[in-house]
Short mmCIF file of C-alpha atoms in Angstrom, two decimals:
data_model
loop_
_atom_site.label_atom_id
_atom_site.label_comp_id
_atom_site.label_asym_id
_atom_site.label_seq_id
_atom_site.Cartn_x
_atom_site.Cartn_y
_atom_site.Cartn_z
CA UNK Q 1 145.23 104.96 84.73
CA UNK Q 2 142.38 105.64 87.18
CA UNK Q 3 141.27 102.00 86.98
CA UNK Q 4 144.82 100.75 87.56
CA UNK Q 5 145.25 103.01 90.57
CA UNK Q 6 141.95 101.77 91.97
CA UNK Q 7 143.01 98.15 91.48
CA UNK Q 8 146.36 98.78 93.15
CA UNK Q 9 144.64 100.48 96.07
CA UNK Q 10 142.19 97.61 96.41
CA UNK Q 11 145.04 95.08 96.39
CA UNK Q 12 146.95 97.05 99.01
CA UNK Q 13 143.91 97.29 101.24
CA UNK Q 14 143.10 93.60 100.90
CA UNK Q 15 146.70 92.59 101.62
CA UNK Q 16 146.68 94.88 104.63
CA UNK Q 17 143.37 93.45 105.80
CA UNK Q 18 144.54 89.86 105.34
CA UNK Q 19 147.66 90.61 107.36
CA UNK Q 20 145.53 91.98 110.19
CA UNK Q 21 142.70 89.48 109.94
CA UNK Q 22 144.07 86.92 112.34
CA UNK Q 23 141.56 85.13 114.52
CA UNK Q 24 140.78 87.18 117.60
CA UNK Q 25 142.29 85.93 120.88
CA UNK Q 26 139.84 83.71 122.71
CA UNK Q 27 137.47 83.63 119.72
CA UNK Q 28 134.64 81.07 119.67
CA UNK Q 29 133.17 80.04 116.33
CA UNK Q 30 129.85 79.24 118.00
CA UNK Q 31 128.07 79.86 121.26
CA UNK Q 32 128.50 82.84 123.58
CA UNK Q 33 130.53 84.77 124.42
CA UNK Q 34 132.03 85.41 121.00
CA UNK Q 35 135.41 86.18 122.60
CA UNK Q 36 136.71 85.50 126.09
CA UNK Q 37 137.98 89.03 126.68
CA UNK Q 38 136.22 92.23 125.50
CA UNK Q 39 136.98 93.41 121.97
CA UNK Q 40 135.90 96.76 120.57
CA UNK Q 41 134.22 97.26 117.16
CA UNK Q 42 133.69 100.71 115.67
CA UNK Q 43 130.23 100.89 114.08
CA UNK Q 44 128.93 103.75 111.92
CA UNK Q 45 125.19 104.52 111.83
CA UNK Q 46 123.16 107.48 110.57
CA UNK Q 47 120.15 108.95 112.38
CA UNK Q 48 117.53 111.54 111.45
CA UNK Q 49 118.56 115.05 112.44
CA UNK Q 50 115.98 115.41 115.22
CA UNK Q 51 116.95 112.16 116.95
CA UNK Q 52 119.62 111.29 119.48
CA UNK Q 53 121.66 108.15 120.08
CA UNK Q 54 119.60 106.84 123.02
CA UNK Q 55 119.03 103.52 121.24
CA UNK Q 56 122.70 102.60 121.79
CA UNK Q 57 122.02 102.30 125.53
CA UNK Q 58 118.86 100.22 125.34
CA UNK Q 59 118.58 96.93 127.18
CA UNK Q 60 119.05 94.84 124.03
CA UNK Q 61 122.42 96.33 123.10
CA UNK Q 62 123.57 96.43 126.72
CA UNK Q 63 122.74 92.75 127.17
CA UNK Q 64 124.32 91.89 123.82
CA UNK Q 65 127.61 93.42 124.96
CA UNK Q 66 127.51 91.35 128.15
CA UNK Q 67 126.65 88.15 126.29
CA UNK Q 68 129.18 88.52 123.47
CA UNK Q 69 132.06 90.49 125.02
CA UNK Q 70 131.91 92.68 121.90
CA UNK Q 71 131.93 96.35 122.88
CA UNK Q 72 130.46 98.68 120.27
CA UNK Q 73 131.99 102.10 119.79
CA UNK Q 74 129.11 103.80 117.99
CA UNK Q 75 129.92 106.54 115.52
CA UNK Q 76 126.62 108.37 114.96
CA UNK Q 77 126.18 110.77 112.07
CA UNK Q 78 123.03 112.70 111.23
CA UNK Q 79 121.08 113.18 108.03
CA UNK Q 80 121.31 116.96 108.38
CA UNK Q 81 124.90 116.93 107.12
CA UNK Q 82 125.60 113.32 106.14
CA UNK Q 83 125.58 114.04 102.41
CA UNK Q 84 128.44 116.48 102.97
CA UNK Q 85 130.29 114.23 105.43
CA UNK Q 86 129.98 111.02 103.40
CA UNK Q 87 132.42 111.90 100.58
CA UNK Q 88 134.88 113.24 103.14
CA UNK Q 89 134.85 109.91 104.98
CA UNK Q 90 135.27 107.92 101.78
CA UNK Q 91 138.10 110.16 100.62
CA UNK Q 92 139.88 109.69 103.95
CA UNK Q 93 140.22 105.96 103.24
CA UNK Q 94 139.81 105.34 106.96
CA UNK Q 95 136.42 103.78 107.60
CA UNK Q 96 135.18 102.16 110.81
CA UNK Q 97 135.02 98.41 111.23
CA UNK Q 98 131.31 98.11 110.43
CA UNK Q 99 128.68 100.03 108.46
CA UNK Q 100 125.21 99.68 110.03
CA UNK Q 101 122.08 100.63 108.07
CA UNK Q 102 121.14 101.25 104.45
CA UNK Q 103 120.93 105.00 105.07
CA UNK Q 104 124.72 105.16 105.48
CA UNK Q 105 125.76 104.04 102.01
CA UNK Q 106 123.75 103.03 98.95
CA UNK Q 107 124.48 100.87 95.94
CA UNK Q 108 126.63 103.52 94.26
CA UNK Q 109 128.98 103.90 97.24
CA UNK Q 110 129.36 100.16 97.66
CA UNK Q 111 129.94 99.69 93.95
CA UNK Q 112 132.27 102.64 93.37
CA UNK Q 113 134.28 101.97 96.54
CA UNK Q 114 134.21 98.18 96.52
CA UNK Q 115 137.85 98.09 97.62
CA UNK Q 116 136.78 99.20 101.11
CA UNK Q 117 134.38 96.32 101.80
CA UNK Q 118 134.98 92.64 102.46
CA UNK Q 119 133.16 89.91 100.56
CA UNK Q 120 131.11 88.15 103.21
CA UNK Q 121 130.33 84.78 101.63
CA UNK Q 122 132.92 82.75 103.57
CA UNK Q 123 132.14 84.57 106.82
CA UNK Q 124 128.45 83.80 106.37
CA UNK Q 125 129.19 80.16 105.67
CA UNK Q 126 131.48 79.73 108.68
CA UNK Q 127 130.11 82.04 111.36
CA UNK Q 128 126.52 83.08 110.62
CA UNK Q 129 124.14 80.13 111.12
CA UNK Q 130 121.09 82.36 111.73
CA UNK Q 131 121.58 84.21 108.44
CA UNK Q 132 122.40 80.97 106.59
CA UNK Q 133 119.12 79.47 107.79
CA UNK Q 134 117.26 82.59 106.60
CA UNK Q 135 118.91 82.33 103.18
CA UNK Q 136 117.92 78.67 102.92
CA UNK Q 137 114.33 79.41 103.92
CA UNK Q 138 114.02 82.40 101.59
CA UNK Q 139 116.40 82.37 98.59
CA UNK Q 140 115.21 85.85 97.55
CA UNK Q 141 116.54 87.15 100.86
CA UNK Q 142 119.97 86.08 99.64
CA UNK Q 143 119.50 87.03 95.99
CA UNK Q 144 118.80 90.65 96.86
CA UNK Q 145 122.37 90.91 98.18
CA UNK Q 146 124.22 89.41 95.23
CA UNK Q 147 126.55 91.86 93.55
CA UNK Q 148 127.29 91.72 89.83
CA UNK Q 149 130.29 89.45 90.54
CA UNK Q 150 128.04 86.99 92.37
CA UNK Q 151 129.44 87.79 95.82
CA UNK Q 152 127.80 89.30 98.89
CA UNK Q 153 129.23 92.52 100.30
CA UNK Q 154 126.27 93.80 102.31
CA UNK Q 155 123.61 92.05 104.37
CA UNK Q 156 119.81 92.37 104.13
CA UNK Q 157 116.81 93.00 106.35
CA UNK Q 158 113.10 92.44 106.27
CA UNK Q 159 110.70 94.21 108.58
CA UNK Q 160 107.91 92.78 110.73
CA UNK Q 161 104.21 93.49 110.27
CA UNK Q 162 104.63 95.19 106.91
CA UNK Q 163 101.87 94.84 104.28
CA UNK Q 164 102.58 94.43 100.58
CA UNK Q 165 100.99 97.84 99.92
CA UNK Q 166 102.83 101.14 100.29
CA UNK Q 167 101.35 104.62 100.27
CA UNK Q 168 97.60 104.79 99.61
CA UNK Q 169 95.02 107.38 98.60
CA UNK Q 170 92.55 108.73 101.15
CA UNK Q 171 89.39 110.76 100.53
CA UNK Q 172 87.74 113.13 102.98
CA UNK Q 173 84.64 111.21 104.05
CA UNK Q 174 83.00 114.36 105.50
CA UNK Q 175 83.25 116.00 102.08
CA UNK Q 176 81.67 112.98 100.41
CA UNK Q 177 78.81 112.94 102.90
CA UNK Q 178 78.24 116.69 102.67
CA UNK Q 179 77.93 116.46 98.89
CA UNK Q 180 75.85 113.27 98.96
CA UNK Q 181 78.54 111.22 97.21
CA UNK Q 182 79.58 107.59 97.57
CA UNK Q 183 83.13 106.31 97.70
CA UNK Q 184 84.07 106.00 93.97
CA UNK Q 185 84.52 102.56 92.46
CA UNK Q 186 85.81 103.41 88.97
CA UNK Q 187 88.27 105.93 87.56
CA UNK Q 188 85.40 107.86 85.97
CA UNK Q 189 83.60 108.00 89.32
CA UNK Q 190 86.78 109.19 91.02
CA UNK Q 191 87.10 111.95 88.44
CA UNK Q 192 83.51 113.01 89.13
CA UNK Q 193 84.11 113.06 92.89
CA UNK Q 194 87.22 115.22 92.50
CA UNK Q 195 85.29 117.48 90.15
CA UNK Q 196 82.57 117.92 92.78
CA UNK Q 197 85.22 118.68 95.41
CA UNK Q 198 86.46 121.48 93.14
CA UNK Q 199 83.13 122.99 92.13
CA UNK Q 200 81.15 122.83 95.38
CA UNK Q 201 81.56 123.92 98.99
CA UNK Q 202 82.83 120.49 100.04
CA UNK Q 203 84.35 121.58 103.36
CA UNK Q 204 81.19 123.48 104.32
CA UNK Q 205 82.75 126.81 105.31
CA UNK Q 206 80.60 128.83 102.92
CA UNK Q 207 83.40 129.37 100.39
CA UNK Q 208 83.10 127.11 97.31
CA UNK Q 209 86.49 128.26 96.01
CA UNK Q 210 88.95 127.28 98.74
CA UNK Q 211 88.89 123.51 98.14
CA UNK Q 212 91.85 121.78 96.47
CA UNK Q 213 90.78 118.28 95.37
CA UNK Q 214 94.35 116.96 95.25
CA UNK Q 215 97.76 118.56 95.78
CA UNK Q 216 101.18 117.40 94.60
CA UNK Q 217 104.47 119.07 93.79
CA UNK Q 218 106.33 118.69 90.47
CA UNK Q 219 105.70 116.18 87.73
CA UNK Q 220 106.97 113.23 89.78
CA UNK Q 221 104.29 113.90 92.38
CA UNK Q 222 101.48 114.40 89.89
CA UNK Q 223 102.62 111.20 88.15
CA UNK Q 224 101.54 109.35 91.31
CA UNK Q 225 97.91 109.79 90.24
CA UNK Q 226 98.56 107.47 87.31
CA UNK Q 227 98.66 104.53 89.73
CA UNK Q 228 94.88 104.50 89.34
CA UNK Q 229 95.53 103.39 85.76
CA UNK Q 230 98.19 100.82 86.64
CA UNK Q 231 101.09 103.06 85.66
CA UNK Q 232 103.76 102.52 88.32
CA UNK Q 233 107.48 103.01 88.38
CA UNK Q 234 109.47 104.98 90.93
CA UNK Q 235 108.92 108.67 90.16
CA UNK Q 236 111.98 109.62 92.23
CA UNK Q 237 114.32 111.26 89.74
CA UNK Q 238 117.37 110.18 91.77
CA UNK Q 239 116.41 106.49 91.61
CA UNK Q 240 118.53 104.30 89.33
CA UNK Q 241 115.27 102.91 87.90
CA UNK Q 242 113.17 106.07 87.65
CA UNK Q 243 109.81 105.58 85.89
CA UNK Q 244 110.63 101.96 85.08
CA UNK Q 245 108.32 98.98 85.62
CA UNK Q 246 109.07 95.28 85.55
CA UNK Q 247 106.62 93.71 83.14
CA UNK Q 248 107.15 89.96 83.38
CA UNK Q 249 110.92 90.26 83.42
CA UNK Q 250 111.06 93.08 80.89
CA UNK Q 251 112.29 96.49 82.05
CA UNK Q 252 109.78 98.99 80.64
CA UNK Q 253 110.27 102.76 80.65
CA UNK Q 254 106.72 103.92 81.25
CA UNK Q 255 107.02 107.48 79.84
CA UNK Q 256 107.23 106.11 76.27
CA UNK Q 257 104.24 103.77 76.51
CA UNK Q 258 100.73 104.30 75.18
CA UNK Q 259 99.40 103.89 78.75
CA UNK Q 260 101.50 106.86 79.84
CA UNK Q 261 100.29 108.96 76.93
CA UNK Q 262 96.65 108.31 77.80
CA UNK Q 263 97.41 108.91 81.46
CA UNK Q 264 98.91 112.34 80.79
CA UNK Q 265 95.85 113.26 78.71
CA UNK Q 266 93.77 112.49 81.83
CA UNK Q 267 96.11 114.52 84.04
CA UNK Q 268 95.83 117.45 81.65
CA UNK Q 269 92.04 117.26 81.95
CA UNK Q 270 92.26 117.32 85.74
CA UNK Q 271 94.67 120.26 85.77
CA UNK Q 272 92.69 122.28 83.25
CA UNK Q 273 89.62 122.00 85.47
CA UNK Q 274 91.54 123.05 88.57
CA UNK Q 275 91.24 119.61 90.16
CA UNK Q 276 95.03 119.28 90.51
CA UNK Q 277 96.52 122.06 92.64
CA UNK Q 278 97.30 124.93 90.28
CA UNK Q 279 100.57 125.56 92.15
CA UNK Q 280 101.76 121.99 91.63
CA UNK Q 281 104.67 123.05 89.43
CA UNK Q 282 105.68 126.18 91.30
CA UNK Q 283 105.55 125.31 95.03
CA UNK Q 284 107.85 123.17 97.18
CA UNK Q 285 106.82 120.35 99.46
CA UNK Q 286 106.76 122.59 102.53
CA UNK Q 287 104.05 124.68 100.89
CA UNK Q 288 102.10 121.58 99.89
CA UNK Q 289 102.19 120.18 103.41
CA UNK Q 290 101.07 123.53 104.82
CA UNK Q 291 97.93 123.21 102.71
CA UNK Q 292 97.25 119.64 103.81
CA UNK Q 293 97.88 120.58 107.44
CA UNK Q 294 95.77 123.73 107.42
CA UNK Q 295 94.81 124.06 111.11
CA UNK Q 296 91.43 125.72 110.63
CA UNK Q 297 89.58 123.49 108.18
CA UNK Q 298 90.52 120.80 105.63
CA UNK Q 299 91.15 122.28 102.20
CA UNK Q 300 92.65 119.23 100.40
CA UNK Q 301 90.14 116.50 99.56
CA UNK Q 302 92.37 113.56 98.56
CA UNK Q 303 95.77 112.78 100.06
CA UNK Q 304 98.43 110.18 99.34
CA UNK Q 305 99.88 108.87 102.58
CA UNK Q 306 101.06 105.96 104.73
CA UNK Q 307 98.39 106.78 107.30
CA UNK Q 308 96.36 110.03 107.36
CA UNK Q 309 97.62 111.16 110.76
CA UNK Q 310 101.03 111.85 109.25
CA UNK Q 311 99.74 114.22 106.57
CA UNK Q 312 96.53 115.73 107.97
CA UNK Q 313 97.09 115.53 111.74
CA UNK Q 314 94.35 117.99 112.64
CA UNK Q 315 91.58 116.24 110.70
CA UNK Q 316 92.95 112.73 110.05
CA UNK Q 317 89.77 111.08 111.35
CA UNK Q 318 87.88 112.57 108.39
CA UNK Q 319 89.98 110.72 105.80
CA UNK Q 320 88.98 107.25 104.65
CA UNK Q 321 91.09 104.92 102.53
CA UNK Q 322 90.13 104.77 98.86
CA UNK Q 323 89.93 101.15 97.66
CA UNK Q 324 91.64 100.70 94.28
CA UNK Q 325 89.27 101.91 91.56
CA UNK Q 326 88.42 100.06 88.37
CA UNK Q 327 90.78 101.31 85.66
CA UNK Q 328 89.77 101.65 81.97
CA UNK Q 329 91.45 98.30 81.24
CA UNK Q 330 89.11 96.52 83.67
CA UNK Q 331 91.69 95.97 86.43
CA UNK Q 332 92.40 97.53 89.82
CA UNK Q 333 95.86 98.61 90.93
CA UNK Q 334 97.71 99.59 94.09
CA UNK Q 335 101.35 100.51 94.59
CA UNK Q 336 103.10 97.47 96.05
CA UNK Q 337 106.05 97.59 98.38
CA UNK Q 338 108.61 95.24 99.84
CA UNK Q 339 109.88 95.09 103.40
CA UNK Q 340 113.18 93.59 102.25
CA UNK Q 341 116.33 95.52 101.35
CA UNK Q 342 120.11 95.19 101.28
CA UNK Q 343 123.01 97.40 102.43
CA UNK Q 344 122.02 97.01 106.09
CA UNK Q 345 125.41 95.74 107.32
CA UNK Q 346 128.90 95.69 105.86
CA UNK Q 347 132.37 94.89 107.19
CA UNK Q 348 135.18 97.10 105.96
CA UNK Q 349 138.71 95.97 105.12
CA UNK Q 350 139.87 98.02 108.10
CA UNK Q 351 138.23 95.62 110.56
CA UNK Q 352 140.91 93.72 112.48
CA UNK Q 353 138.64 90.83 113.40
CA UNK Q 354 135.97 90.35 110.70
CA UNK Q 355 134.94 86.98 112.15
CA UNK Q 356 133.94 88.77 115.36
CA UNK Q 357 131.93 91.35 113.40
CA UNK Q 358 130.22 88.57 111.44
CA UNK Q 359 129.24 86.65 114.57
CA UNK Q 360 127.99 89.87 116.18
CA UNK Q 361 125.83 90.61 113.12
CA UNK Q 362 124.40 87.10 113.17
CA UNK Q 363 122.86 87.80 116.59
CA UNK Q 364 120.41 90.15 114.84
CA UNK Q 365 119.04 87.48 112.51
CA UNK Q 366 116.62 85.87 114.95
CA UNK Q 367 112.94 86.88 115.08
CA UNK Q 368 113.16 87.98 118.73
CA UNK Q 369 116.21 90.14 118.11
CA UNK Q 370 114.63 91.59 114.97
CA UNK Q 371 111.44 92.77 116.64
CA UNK Q 372 113.47 94.34 119.46
CA UNK Q 373 115.47 96.23 116.88
CA UNK Q 374 112.26 97.47 115.30
CA UNK Q 375 110.10 98.42 118.30
CA UNK Q 376 112.49 98.36 121.25
CA UNK Q 377 113.68 95.83 123.83
CA UNK Q 378 111.58 93.39 125.79
CA UNK Q 379 113.48 94.31 128.95
CA UNK Q 380 112.83 98.04 128.56
CA UNK Q 381 109.07 97.71 128.58
CA UNK Q 382 108.61 98.15 124.82
CA UNK Q 383 107.52 94.56 124.15
CA UNK Q 384 105.93 91.97 126.41
CA UNK Q 385 106.87 88.34 125.79
CA UNK Q 386 103.87 86.12 126.52
CA UNK Q 387 103.81 82.52 127.76
CA UNK Q 388 101.99 81.35 124.61
CA UNK Q 389 104.86 82.42 122.36
CA UNK Q 390 103.28 85.68 121.25
CA UNK Q 391 104.65 89.17 121.73
CA UNK Q 392 102.60 92.23 122.67
CA UNK Q 393 103.75 95.71 121.69
CA UNK Q 394 103.18 97.90 124.74
CA UNK Q 395 101.75 101.40 124.73
CA UNK Q 396 104.37 104.17 124.61
CA UNK Q 397 104.80 106.72 127.42
CA UNK Q 398 102.05 109.31 127.62
CA UNK Q 399 102.50 112.12 125.14
CA UNK Q 400 104.85 110.11 122.89
CA UNK Q 401 103.71 108.47 119.66
CA UNK Q 402 104.41 104.76 119.21
CA UNK Q 403 106.48 105.51 116.11
CA UNK Q 404 108.66 108.12 117.85
CA UNK Q 405 109.13 105.79 120.83
CA UNK Q 406 110.24 102.96 118.55
CA UNK Q 407 112.82 105.22 116.88
CA UNK Q 408 114.13 106.29 120.29
CA UNK Q 409 114.42 102.71 121.54
CA UNK Q 410 115.66 100.85 118.44
CA UNK Q 411 117.36 101.06 115.07
CA UNK Q 412 113.82 100.81 113.61
CA UNK Q 413 113.88 100.71 109.78
CA UNK Q 414 117.64 100.19 109.50
CA UNK Q 415 120.09 97.43 110.31
CA UNK Q 416 120.05 93.62 109.89
CA UNK Q 417 116.76 91.85 110.69
CA UNK Q 418 114.91 88.73 109.62
CA UNK Q 419 111.27 87.85 110.21
CA UNK Q 420 110.41 84.34 108.93
CA UNK Q 421 107.10 83.68 107.27
CA UNK Q 422 104.28 83.51 109.78
CA UNK Q 423 106.15 85.11 112.67
CA UNK Q 424 104.34 88.44 112.31
CA UNK Q 425 101.16 86.56 113.26
CA UNK Q 426 102.63 86.17 116.75
CA UNK Q 427 102.90 89.92 117.25
CA UNK Q 428 100.00 91.71 118.93
CA UNK Q 429 99.82 95.40 118.05
CA UNK Q 430 97.69 97.97 119.88
CA UNK Q 431 95.05 99.30 117.50
CA UNK Q 432 96.27 102.84 118.18
CA UNK Q 433 99.69 102.29 116.59
CA UNK Q 434 100.40 103.35 113.05
CA UNK Q 435 101.73 99.85 112.32
CA UNK Q 436 98.38 98.29 113.24
CA UNK Q 437 96.46 101.00 111.39
CA UNK Q 438 98.49 100.45 108.24
CA UNK Q 439 97.89 96.70 108.26
CA UNK Q 440 94.16 97.34 108.50
CA UNK Q 441 94.16 100.04 105.81
CA UNK Q 442 96.14 97.86 103.43
CA UNK Q 443 93.53 95.08 103.44
CA UNK Q 444 91.42 96.84 100.80
CA UNK Q 445 94.34 96.86 98.36
CA UNK Q 446 96.49 93.81 99.08
CA UNK Q 447 95.12 91.65 96.28
CA UNK Q 448 95.71 94.45 93.75
CA UNK Q 449 99.26 95.33 94.74
CA UNK Q 450 101.68 95.70 91.82
CA UNK Q 451 105.10 94.47 92.99
CA UNK Q 452 107.70 97.24 93.03
CA UNK Q 453 110.60 97.18 90.62
CA UNK Q 454 113.15 94.69 91.95
CA UNK Q 455 116.08 96.11 93.86
CA UNK Q 456 118.60 95.09 91.22
CA UNK Q 457 122.33 95.69 91.51
CA UNK Q 458 124.49 97.36 88.87
CA UNK Q 459 128.21 97.34 88.32
CA UNK Q 460 130.11 100.58 88.92
CA UNK Q 461 130.54 100.94 85.14
CA UNK Q 462 126.79 100.51 84.63
CA UNK Q 463 126.03 103.04 87.34
CA UNK Q 464 128.39 105.59 85.79
CA UNK Q 465 126.83 105.19 82.35
CA UNK Q 466 123.29 105.14 83.74
CA UNK Q 467 123.88 108.33 85.67
CA UNK Q 468 125.21 110.07 82.60
CA UNK Q 469 122.27 108.99 80.45
CA UNK Q 470 119.47 109.21 83.00
CA UNK Q 471 120.26 112.73 84.20
CA UNK Q 472 119.25 114.33 80.91
CA UNK Q 473 116.55 111.77 80.06
CA UNK Q 474 114.66 112.11 83.34
CA UNK Q 475 114.99 115.89 83.24
CA UNK Q 476 113.51 115.94 79.74
CA UNK Q 477 110.65 113.60 80.73
CA UNK Q 478 109.75 115.67 83.77
CA UNK Q 479 110.03 119.05 82.06
CA UNK Q 480 108.01 117.90 79.06
CA UNK Q 481 105.48 116.00 81.18
CA UNK Q 482 104.92 119.03 83.41
CA UNK Q 483 104.35 121.24 80.37
CA UNK Q 484 101.86 118.78 78.89
CA UNK Q 485 99.89 118.66 82.15
CA UNK Q 486 100.06 122.45 82.48
CA UNK Q 487 99.16 123.44 78.93
CA UNK Q 488 98.56 120.31 76.83
CA UNK Q 489 100.16 119.27 73.55
CA UNK Q 490 101.05 115.63 74.14
CA UNK Q 491 99.11 114.25 71.18
CA UNK Q 492 100.77 116.59 68.67
CA UNK Q 493 104.27 116.24 70.12
CA UNK Q 494 104.33 112.57 71.09
CA UNK Q 495 106.32 111.13 68.16
CA UNK Q 496 108.97 113.85 68.35
CA UNK Q 497 109.22 113.36 72.12
CA UNK Q 498 109.87 109.61 71.80
CA UNK Q 499 112.40 110.23 69.03
CA UNK Q 500 114.22 112.77 71.18
CA UNK Q 501 114.45 110.34 74.10
CA UNK Q 502 115.92 107.68 71.84
CA UNK Q 503 118.40 110.20 70.51
CA UNK Q 504 119.38 110.97 74.11
CA UNK Q 505 120.29 107.31 74.70
CA UNK Q 506 117.10 105.81 76.13
CA UNK Q 507 117.60 102.52 74.30
CA UNK Q 508 121.08 102.13 75.80
CA UNK Q 509 119.78 103.09 79.25
CA UNK Q 510 117.16 100.35 79.07
CA UNK Q 511 119.74 97.82 77.85
CA UNK Q 512 121.66 98.44 81.07
CA UNK Q 513 118.55 98.15 83.21
CA UNK Q 514 117.51 94.96 81.43
CA UNK Q 515 120.93 93.41 81.97
CA UNK Q 516 120.67 94.02 85.71
CA UNK Q 517 117.12 92.68 85.76
CA UNK Q 518 118.25 89.55 83.93
CA UNK Q 519 121.00 89.00 86.51
CA UNK Q 520 118.44 89.42 89.29
CA UNK Q 521 116.21 86.72 87.77
CA UNK Q 522 119.16 84.49 86.87
CA UNK Q 523 118.60 84.82 83.12
CA UNK Q 524 121.63 83.79 81.12
#
């Protein structure tokens, strides 16, 4: 009955939308303006709780309104209460014309409420030449958007000046020098360095007992250390692919592999010696960050960060990137990342003129528009356009970080964008910016980056079944893994643990994940 009601609702909404979706008066299929007389679009976006909506008045959006005659009525929500507001909006069945940014809705909302969103394939073909050109140049940019039915309901982005390496490990160079140690090159050497951090007065304050070699919270955090052994997989328990790696097209649940078993044995060794923070399984992330940001003296020797200034602001200059160490299997590994994602733009069935919304969105899929929607407008003094075709990112106002300034002046990480191959080479970044620092830091690891698990799409039925299975499975993995790190026992309990996971439906869970992975790769 529920499925029939959903189908009837979807039909009613589509019929309503088709009745409304007449071509806008004075509409132009190409060129500017998009319409002869101003038309309003309601656009929903979500911002971090500490931010305002100043970006809506920047020179790029102001000029875009003048050029297109499309007036944007921004509806700004904030992350502080969006999780509570989101189901209320969906239940109201009265959405705005456009959804802007992947932090508004995720795969589950788009899949479970597909009746609210228009398929965009025909609109792309007719009215979005910039995006069509991007799809032709980079088929994966299109593939990432394909739903299980082969249609496109949300549009993608890729970000400029992003390396293929995500978070990295950093060691306190002052501690190494004080103890007469070199930057480690192998996993065994790393273990010895962390052991020295624990047993000696590494921070030089006269107290050999206040050093914490490495600090994480919960099993998912501690699991991050296994990257040194090539064991990846998103440790976020809310991810639809938690702890899963793509091994040559095969979805592999790492917590039942021999590599994982050996990795946990190593983690147990580190914890037993006090190398891993002894409060790892009892403190929250606020407590962990308080330790890393101790204002008096560094007490954490190795951190895992984008750039050190974000995690150890008082002593970030002491932390040096750790190049990937040689793992026991003879390889080096780093956590890879992608700058491409979907769900950055969607048109709802409530939009009266979807062709106008599509043409407006297409204005974002040029390199110049994309960098302005990542760092801020050229006309507002955020970017300087040079005569030789390059672009220089300008220094932010005094007392404001480049990252904060970019968030104030643009949609930054969210919204439609496309940077073609090679265009990032035309962007000149001040060395002081975190973007430039990250590109430099990533150089030591780029060749060892393990690609992240593909951003596959699941059907609503798959998502429902996955959620039901994964909730208990991930909880069992994390509870058991934490206990093994805390007190040992993995070797004696391993077979029973694997059997229990299979009894809980792990094999079916991986069948679902494999099916989605096969669709992503086009496997029949």
